[in-house]
CSV table of C-alpha atoms in Angstrom, one decimal:
chain,number,residue,atom,x,y,z
I,1,UNK,CA,-25.3,77.6,21.4
I,2,UNK,CA,-21.7,77.9,20.1
I,3,UNK,CA,-20.3,77.7,23.6
I,4,UNK,CA,-22.2,74.6,24.3
I,5,UNK,CA,-20.9,72.9,21.2
I,6,UNK,CA,-17.3,73.7,22.1
I,7,UNK,CA,-17.8,72.4,25.6
I,8,UNK,CA,-19.1,69.1,24.5
I,9,UNK,CA,-16.6,68.5,21.8
I,10,UNK,CA,-13.5,69.2,24.0
I,11,UNK,CA,-14.5,67.1,27.0
I,12,UNK,CA,-12.5,63.9,27.5
I,13,UNK,CA,-14.2,61.0,29.3
I,14,UNK,CA,-11.9,59.2,31.8
I,15,UNK,CA,-12.5,56.1,33.9
I,16,UNK,CA,-10.6,54.6,36.8
I,17,UNK,CA,-10.9,51.9,39.5
I,18,UNK,CA,-11.5,53.4,42.9
I,19,UNK,CA,-11.8,50.1,44.8
I,20,UNK,CA,-10.8,46.5,44.2
I,21,UNK,CA,-10.8,43.5,46.5
I,22,UNK,CA,-10.9,39.7,46.6
I,23,UNK,CA,-13.3,38.6,49.2
I,24,UNK,CA,-12.8,34.9,48.4
I,25,UNK,CA,-11.7,32.7,45.5
I,26,UNK,CA,-15.3,32.9,44.1
I,27,UNK,CA,-16.1,36.5,44.9
I,28,UNK,CA,-14.3,39.5,43.5
I,29,UNK,CA,-15.4,43.1,43.9
I,30,UNK,CA,-14.6,46.3,41.9
I,31,UNK,CA,-15.8,49.9,41.9
I,32,UNK,CA,-15.3,52.2,38.9
I,33,UNK,CA,-16.1,55.7,38.0
I,34,UNK,CA,-16.6,57.4,34.6
I,35,UNK,CA,-16.6,61.2,34.2
I,36,UNK,CA,-17.3,63.9,33.2
I,37,UNK,CA,-20.7,63.1,31.6
I,38,UNK,CA,-23.4,65.4,30.5
I,39,UNK,CA,-26.8,65.3,32.2
I,40,UNK,CA,-28.6,62.0,31.3
I,41,UNK,CA,-25.6,60.3,29.9
I,42,UNK,CA,-24.7,58.5,33.1
I,43,UNK,CA,-28.2,56.9,33.2
I,44,UNK,CA,-27.8,55.7,29.6
I,45,UNK,CA,-24.4,54.2,30.1
I,46,UNK,CA,-25.3,52.7,33.5
I,47,UNK,CA,-28.4,50.9,32.2
I,48,UNK,CA,-26.6,49.5,29.2
I,49,UNK,CA,-23.6,48.4,31.1
I,50,UNK,CA,-25.7,46.7,33.8
I,51,UNK,CA,-27.6,44.7,31.2
I,52,UNK,CA,-24.4,43.8,29.3
I,53,UNK,CA,-22.7,42.6,32.5
I,54,UNK,CA,-25.6,40.5,33.6
I,55,UNK,CA,-26.9,39.3,30.2
I,56,UNK,CA,-24.2,39.3,27.6
I,57,UNK,CA,-21.2,37.9,29.5
I,58,UNK,CA,-20.2,34.3,28.7
I,59,UNK,CA,-19.2,31.8,31.4
I,60,UNK,CA,-18.3,28.1,31.6
I,61,UNK,CA,-20.3,25.5,33.5
I,62,UNK,CA,-20.9,21.8,33.9
I,63,UNK,CA,-24.2,21.1,32.1
I,64,UNK,CA,-24.6,17.3,32.3
I,65,UNK,CA,-23.5,14.3,34.4
I,66,UNK,CA,-23.6,10.7,33.3
I,67,UNK,CA,-23.4,7.4,35.1
I,68,UNK,CA,-25.1,4.2,33.9
I,69,UNK,CA,-25.1,2.8,37.4
I,70,UNK,CA,-27.4,5.5,38.8
I,71,UNK,CA,-31.1,4.8,38.2
I,72,UNK,CA,-32.5,8.3,38.8
I,73,UNK,CA,-31.6,11.7,40.1
I,74,UNK,CA,-33.1,11.2,43.6
I,75,UNK,CA,-31.5,7.8,44.3
I,76,UNK,CA,-28.8,7.1,46.8
I,77,UNK,CA,-25.7,5.0,46.4
I,78,UNK,CA,-24.3,2.8,49.1
I,79,UNK,CA,-21.0,4.2,50.3
I,80,UNK,CA,-21.7,7.7,49.3
I,81,UNK,CA,-23.0,10.1,51.9
I,82,UNK,CA,-24.8,12.5,49.6
I,83,UNK,CA,-27.8,11.7,47.3
I,84,UNK,CA,-27.3,12.0,43.6
I,85,UNK,CA,-29.4,15.2,43.6
I,86,UNK,CA,-27.0,16.7,46.2
I,87,UNK,CA,-24.0,15.8,44.1
I,88,UNK,CA,-25.5,17.4,41.0
I,89,UNK,CA,-26.1,20.6,43.0
I,90,UNK,CA,-22.5,20.6,44.2
I,91,UNK,CA,-21.3,20.1,40.6
I,92,UNK,CA,-23.4,23.1,39.6
I,93,UNK,CA,-21.5,25.3,42.1
I,94,UNK,CA,-18.1,24.6,40.6
I,95,UNK,CA,-16.7,27.7,38.9
I,96,UNK,CA,-14.7,27.2,35.7
I,97,UNK,CA,-12.6,29.4,33.5
I,98,UNK,CA,-12.1,28.8,29.8
I,99,UNK,CA,-12.2,30.1,26.2
I,100,UNK,CA,-13.7,27.0,24.8
I,101,UNK,CA,-16.5,26.8,22.2
I,102,UNK,CA,-19.0,23.9,21.9
I,103,UNK,CA,-19.3,21.0,24.3
I,104,UNK,CA,-16.3,19.3,26.0
I,105,UNK,CA,-16.1,16.1,28.0
I,106,UNK,CA,-14.7,15.8,31.5
I,107,UNK,CA,-14.9,13.2,34.3
I,108,UNK,CA,-14.4,12.3,37.9
I,109,UNK,CA,-13.1,8.9,38.8
I,110,UNK,CA,-11.9,8.2,42.4
I,111,UNK,CA,-12.0,5.3,44.8
I,112,UNK,CA,-13.2,5.8,48.4
I,113,UNK,CA,-13.1,6.3,51.3
I,114,UNK,CA,-12.4,10.0,51.2
I,115,UNK,CA,-13.6,13.4,50.2
I,116,UNK,CA,-14.3,14.3,46.5
I,117,UNK,CA,-13.7,17.9,45.6
I,118,UNK,CA,-13.3,20.0,42.5
I,119,UNK,CA,-9.6,19.2,42.3
I,120,UNK,CA,-10.5,15.6,41.4
I,121,UNK,CA,-12.1,16.7,38.1
I,122,UNK,CA,-10.3,15.5,34.9
I,123,UNK,CA,-10.7,18.5,32.6
I,124,UNK,CA,-9.8,19.4,29.0
I,125,UNK,CA,-6.5,21.4,28.7
I,126,UNK,CA,-8.4,24.7,28.0
I,127,UNK,CA,-10.5,24.6,31.2
I,128,UNK,CA,-9.3,25.7,34.7
I,129,UNK,CA,-11.0,25.4,38.1
I,130,UNK,CA,-11.3,28.6,40.0
I,131,UNK,CA,-11.8,27.0,43.5
I,132,UNK,CA,-10.6,23.4,43.7
I,133,UNK,CA,-11.8,23.0,47.3
I,134,UNK,CA,-15.5,23.0,46.2
I,135,UNK,CA,-17.1,20.0,47.9
I,136,UNK,CA,-18.7,17.3,45.7
I,137,UNK,CA,-19.2,14.2,47.8
I,138,UNK,CA,-18.0,12.1,50.8
I,139,UNK,CA,-17.2,8.5,50.1
I,140,UNK,CA,-17.7,6.5,53.4
I,141,UNK,CA,-16.7,3.1,51.9
I,142,UNK,CA,-14.2,1.8,49.3
I,143,UNK,CA,-16.5,2.4,46.4
I,144,UNK,CA,-15.6,3.5,42.9
I,145,UNK,CA,-17.0,7.0,42.2
I,146,UNK,CA,-17.0,7.5,38.4
I,147,UNK,CA,-19.1,10.1,36.6
I,148,UNK,CA,-18.8,11.5,33.1
I,149,UNK,CA,-19.4,15.3,32.7
I,150,UNK,CA,-20.2,17.7,29.9
I,151,UNK,CA,-18.9,21.3,30.0
I,152,UNK,CA,-20.2,24.2,27.9
I,153,UNK,CA,-19.5,27.9,27.6
I,154,UNK,CA,-22.5,30.2,27.0
I,155,UNK,CA,-24.3,33.1,28.6
I,156,UNK,CA,-27.3,33.5,31.0
I,157,UNK,CA,-29.2,30.8,32.9
I,158,UNK,CA,-30.5,27.7,31.1
I,159,UNK,CA,-33.1,25.3,32.1
I,160,UNK,CA,-32.2,21.9,30.9
I,161,UNK,CA,-34.8,19.5,29.7
I,162,UNK,CA,-35.2,16.0,31.0
I,163,UNK,CA,-36.6,14.3,28.0
I,164,UNK,CA,-34.3,11.3,27.7
I,165,UNK,CA,-32.6,9.8,30.7
I,166,UNK,CA,-32.4,6.2,29.5
I,167,UNK,CA,-28.6,6.5,29.1
I,168,UNK,CA,-28.0,7.5,32.7
I,169,UNK,CA,-27.6,11.2,31.8
I,170,UNK,CA,-28.6,13.8,34.2
I,171,UNK,CA,-28.9,17.5,33.1
I,172,UNK,CA,-27.7,20.3,35.3
I,173,UNK,CA,-29.3,23.7,35.1
I,174,UNK,CA,-26.2,25.9,34.4
I,175,UNK,CA,-25.6,29.5,35.5
I,176,UNK,CA,-23.2,30.7,32.9
I,177,UNK,CA,-23.1,34.3,34.3
I,178,UNK,CA,-19.6,35.2,35.6
I,179,UNK,CA,-21.0,38.5,37.0
I,180,UNK,CA,-22.9,37.8,40.2
I,181,UNK,CA,-24.3,41.3,40.7
I,182,UNK,CA,-23.8,44.9,39.5
I,183,UNK,CA,-25.1,48.3,40.6
I,184,UNK,CA,-24.6,51.8,39.4
I,185,UNK,CA,-25.2,55.2,41.0
I,186,UNK,CA,-25.0,58.8,39.7
I,187,UNK,CA,-23.5,61.9,41.3
I,188,UNK,CA,-24.1,65.4,39.9
I,189,UNK,CA,-21.9,68.4,40.4
I,190,UNK,CA,-21.6,71.9,39.0
I,191,UNK,CA,-23.8,75.0,39.1
I,192,UNK,CA,-27.1,75.8,37.4
I,193,UNK,CA,-27.7,74.3,34.0
I,194,UNK,CA,-24.0,73.3,33.5
I,195,UNK,CA,-24.2,70.3,35.8
I,196,UNK,CA,-22.1,67.3,35.0
I,197,UNK,CA,-22.4,63.7,36.2
I,198,UNK,CA,-20.2,61.0,37.5
I,199,UNK,CA,-21.1,57.4,37.0
I,200,UNK,CA,-20.2,54.9,39.8
I,201,UNK,CA,-20.3,51.3,38.7
I,202,UNK,CA,-20.0,48.3,41.1
I,203,UNK,CA,-19.3,44.8,39.9
I,204,UNK,CA,-19.1,41.4,41.7
I,205,UNK,CA,-17.8,38.4,39.8
I,206,UNK,CA,-17.5,34.7,40.6
I,207,UNK,CA,-13.7,34.6,40.3
I,208,UNK,CA,-13.5,33.3,36.7
I,209,UNK,CA,-12.6,36.9,35.7
I,210,UNK,CA,-11.9,40.1,37.6
I,211,UNK,CA,-14.3,43.0,37.7
I,212,UNK,CA,-12.0,45.0,35.4
I,213,UNK,CA,-11.9,42.1,32.9
I,214,UNK,CA,-15.7,41.9,33.1
I,215,UNK,CA,-16.0,45.7,32.4
I,216,UNK,CA,-13.8,45.4,29.3
I,217,UNK,CA,-15.6,42.3,27.9
I,218,UNK,CA,-19.1,43.8,28.5
I,219,UNK,CA,-17.9,47.0,26.7
I,220,UNK,CA,-16.7,45.0,23.7
I,221,UNK,CA,-20.0,43.0,23.6
I,222,UNK,CA,-22.0,46.3,23.5
I,223,UNK,CA,-19.8,47.6,20.7
I,224,UNK,CA,-20.3,44.3,18.7
I,225,UNK,CA,-24.1,44.7,19.1
I,226,UNK,CA,-24.0,48.1,17.5
I,227,UNK,CA,-21.5,47.5,14.8
I,228,UNK,CA,-24.2,46.4,12.2
I,229,UNK,CA,-25.8,49.9,12.5
I,230,UNK,CA,-22.5,51.5,11.3
I,231,UNK,CA,-22.4,49.6,8.0
I,232,UNK,CA,-24.8,50.2,5.1
I,233,UNK,CA,-28.4,50.9,5.0
I,234,UNK,CA,-31.5,49.1,6.2
I,235,UNK,CA,-32.3,46.0,4.1
I,236,UNK,CA,-35.9,45.8,3.2
I,237,UNK,CA,-37.1,42.2,2.8
I,238,UNK,CA,-40.5,41.5,1.4
I,239,UNK,CA,-42.0,38.1,1.8
I,240,UNK,CA,-45.4,36.8,0.7
I,241,UNK,CA,-47.9,35.7,3.2
I,242,UNK,CA,-45.9,34.8,6.3
I,243,UNK,CA,-43.2,37.5,6.8
I,244,UNK,CA,-41.1,35.1,8.9
I,245,UNK,CA,-41.1,32.3,6.5
I,246,UNK,CA,-38.3,31.8,4.0
I,247,UNK,CA,-38.4,28.9,1.5
I,248,UNK,CA,-34.9,28.0,0.3
I,249,UNK,CA,-34.3,25.8,-2.7
I,250,UNK,CA,-31.8,23.0,-1.9
I,251,UNK,CA,-28.2,24.0,-2.5
I,252,UNK,CA,-24.7,23.3,-1.3
I,253,UNK,CA,-23.1,26.1,0.6
I,254,UNK,CA,-19.8,26.1,-1.2
I,255,UNK,CA,-21.4,25.7,-4.7
I,256,UNK,CA,-23.2,29.0,-4.3
I,257,UNK,CA,-19.9,30.8,-3.8
I,258,UNK,CA,-18.3,29.4,-7.0
I,259,UNK,CA,-20.4,31.9,-8.9
I,260,UNK,CA,-18.6,34.7,-7.2
I,261,UNK,CA,-15.2,33.6,-8.6
I,262,UNK,CA,-15.9,35.4,-11.9
I,263,UNK,CA,-14.7,38.7,-10.3
I,264,UNK,CA,-11.4,39.8,-11.8
I,265,UNK,CA,-9.6,40.5,-8.5
I,266,UNK,CA,-9.1,38.2,-5.5
I,267,UNK,CA,-9.5,39.4,-1.9
I,268,UNK,CA,-7.4,37.8,0.9
I,269,UNK,CA,-10.0,36.0,2.9
I,270,UNK,CA,-8.0,36.2,6.1
I,271,UNK,CA,-8.2,40.0,6.0
I,272,UNK,CA,-12.0,40.2,5.7
I,273,UNK,CA,-13.5,40.1,9.1
I,274,UNK,CA,-17.2,39.3,9.6
I,275,UNK,CA,-17.6,42.7,11.2
I,276,UNK,CA,-17.3,44.1,7.7
I,277,UNK,CA,-20.2,42.0,6.3
I,278,UNK,CA,-23.1,44.1,7.6
I,279,UNK,CA,-24.6,41.1,9.3
I,280,UNK,CA,-27.6,41.2,11.6
I,281,UNK,CA,-26.7,41.2,15.3
I,282,UNK,CA,-28.2,37.7,15.7
I,283,UNK,CA,-26.2,36.2,12.8
I,284,UNK,CA,-23.0,38.1,13.9
I,285,UNK,CA,-23.2,36.8,17.5
I,286,UNK,CA,-23.9,33.2,16.3
I,287,UNK,CA,-20.7,33.2,14.1
I,288,UNK,CA,-18.6,34.8,16.8
I,289,UNK,CA,-19.8,32.3,19.4
I,290,UNK,CA,-18.4,29.5,17.2
I,291,UNK,CA,-15.1,31.1,16.7
I,292,UNK,CA,-15.8,32.4,13.2
I,293,UNK,CA,-14.0,35.7,12.9
I,294,UNK,CA,-13.0,36.1,9.2
I,295,UNK,CA,-14.4,35.2,5.8
I,296,UNK,CA,-11.9,32.4,5.6
I,297,UNK,CA,-13.3,30.9,8.9
I,298,UNK,CA,-16.8,31.1,7.5
I,299,UNK,CA,-15.9,29.3,4.2
I,300,UNK,CA,-14.3,26.4,5.9
I,301,UNK,CA,-17.7,25.5,7.3
I,302,UNK,CA,-20.2,23.5,5.3
I,303,UNK,CA,-23.9,24.3,5.1
I,304,UNK,CA,-24.6,21.4,7.5
I,305,UNK,CA,-22.1,22.6,10.1
I,306,UNK,CA,-23.5,26.1,10.0
I,307,UNK,CA,-27.1,24.9,10.4
I,308,UNK,CA,-26.0,22.9,13.5
I,309,UNK,CA,-25.1,26.1,15.3
I,310,UNK,CA,-27.5,27.1,18.0
I,311,UNK,CA,-30.0,29.8,17.0
I,312,UNK,CA,-28.7,29.7,13.4
I,313,UNK,CA,-31.4,29.3,10.8
I,314,UNK,CA,-31.8,29.1,7.0
I,315,UNK,CA,-32.7,32.8,6.7
I,316,UNK,CA,-29.3,33.6,8.3
I,317,UNK,CA,-27.5,31.5,5.7
I,318,UNK,CA,-29.4,33.2,2.9
I,319,UNK,CA,-28.6,36.6,4.3
I,320,UNK,CA,-24.9,35.8,4.3
I,321,UNK,CA,-25.0,34.6,0.7
I,322,UNK,CA,-26.9,37.7,-0.4
I,323,UNK,CA,-24.4,40.0,1.3
I,324,UNK,CA,-21.4,38.3,-0.4
I,325,UNK,CA,-23.0,38.3,-3.8
I,326,UNK,CA,-24.0,41.9,-3.4
I,327,UNK,CA,-20.4,42.9,-2.6
I,328,UNK,CA,-19.0,40.8,-5.4
I,329,UNK,CA,-16.3,39.1,-3.3
I,330,UNK,CA,-14.0,36.8,-5.2
I,331,UNK,CA,-13.8,33.5,-3.3
I,332,UNK,CA,-10.9,31.1,-3.0
I,333,UNK,CA,-11.4,27.9,-1.0
I,334,UNK,CA,-8.9,26.4,1.4
I,335,UNK,CA,-7.7,23.8,-1.1
I,336,UNK,CA,-7.1,26.4,-3.7
I,337,UNK,CA,-4.3,29.0,-3.7
I,338,UNK,CA,-5.4,32.6,-2.7
């Protein structure tokens, strides 16, 4: 037993890239190994990394096109070879790279005849095109081809609803996943019960980031998901009747924090990161997605702004308030000196 403890405590895990190639502008490949691992650890890491690479990675996509001159998605326009549906599918294939948050506007406006490709997009400064040769349409006559676009950054695959098309807006089902595929395999070595394992991890990306960058980002995302377990104890919440229902009395987000200013010492808000607030994974991820990293970032947002965030609910707001009151933070607002 003593020898086993010494062997485990002294091992050093190392990883390296054993193969890397660029098959095209929109297909990168990388193969990595991690070793030495104890029996069973390679499977644990392989499953977690595969799910993080495919499900937790964020990407940028075109999510909506708009043109008041187009009656419906399956119509055709004189002077344009493709149908509107085909154009929307071509727009869906465009791979973008960005660090933006929220929804940004873009557009295409070109006069025919000629070819329309991704390089004709007019994009915000924070967005780049991975492959500007991506085909969009062929203009066979001197027609004006003008379309407004919306760009978002998120994760996974989203099915857009088609509830309201009166304004000439056409949703595009975006695939935000920058990782196209990933596989892992395990190789064992050693003798008897002292066998170790090597984890082989393969990653294919769409070119918006390299496999190495995807590996780093997926690892950070996994760490972020487990951070709440490292702080404090389980919070037991008891609600009457419906355990998922929370009735909040009307209040102003900033007014609640004024009660905390009675504390004798001030804490620099910029130095308090939301990682330290013992948030639930859902609340933590919501705030990070909207570029809220510190307590100062949080307090610049009004209650209304927070409630507009996707997946953010009233119970999340109450949870944040309870945490701050429990820790007796002294709060200074942006218009007051720290």
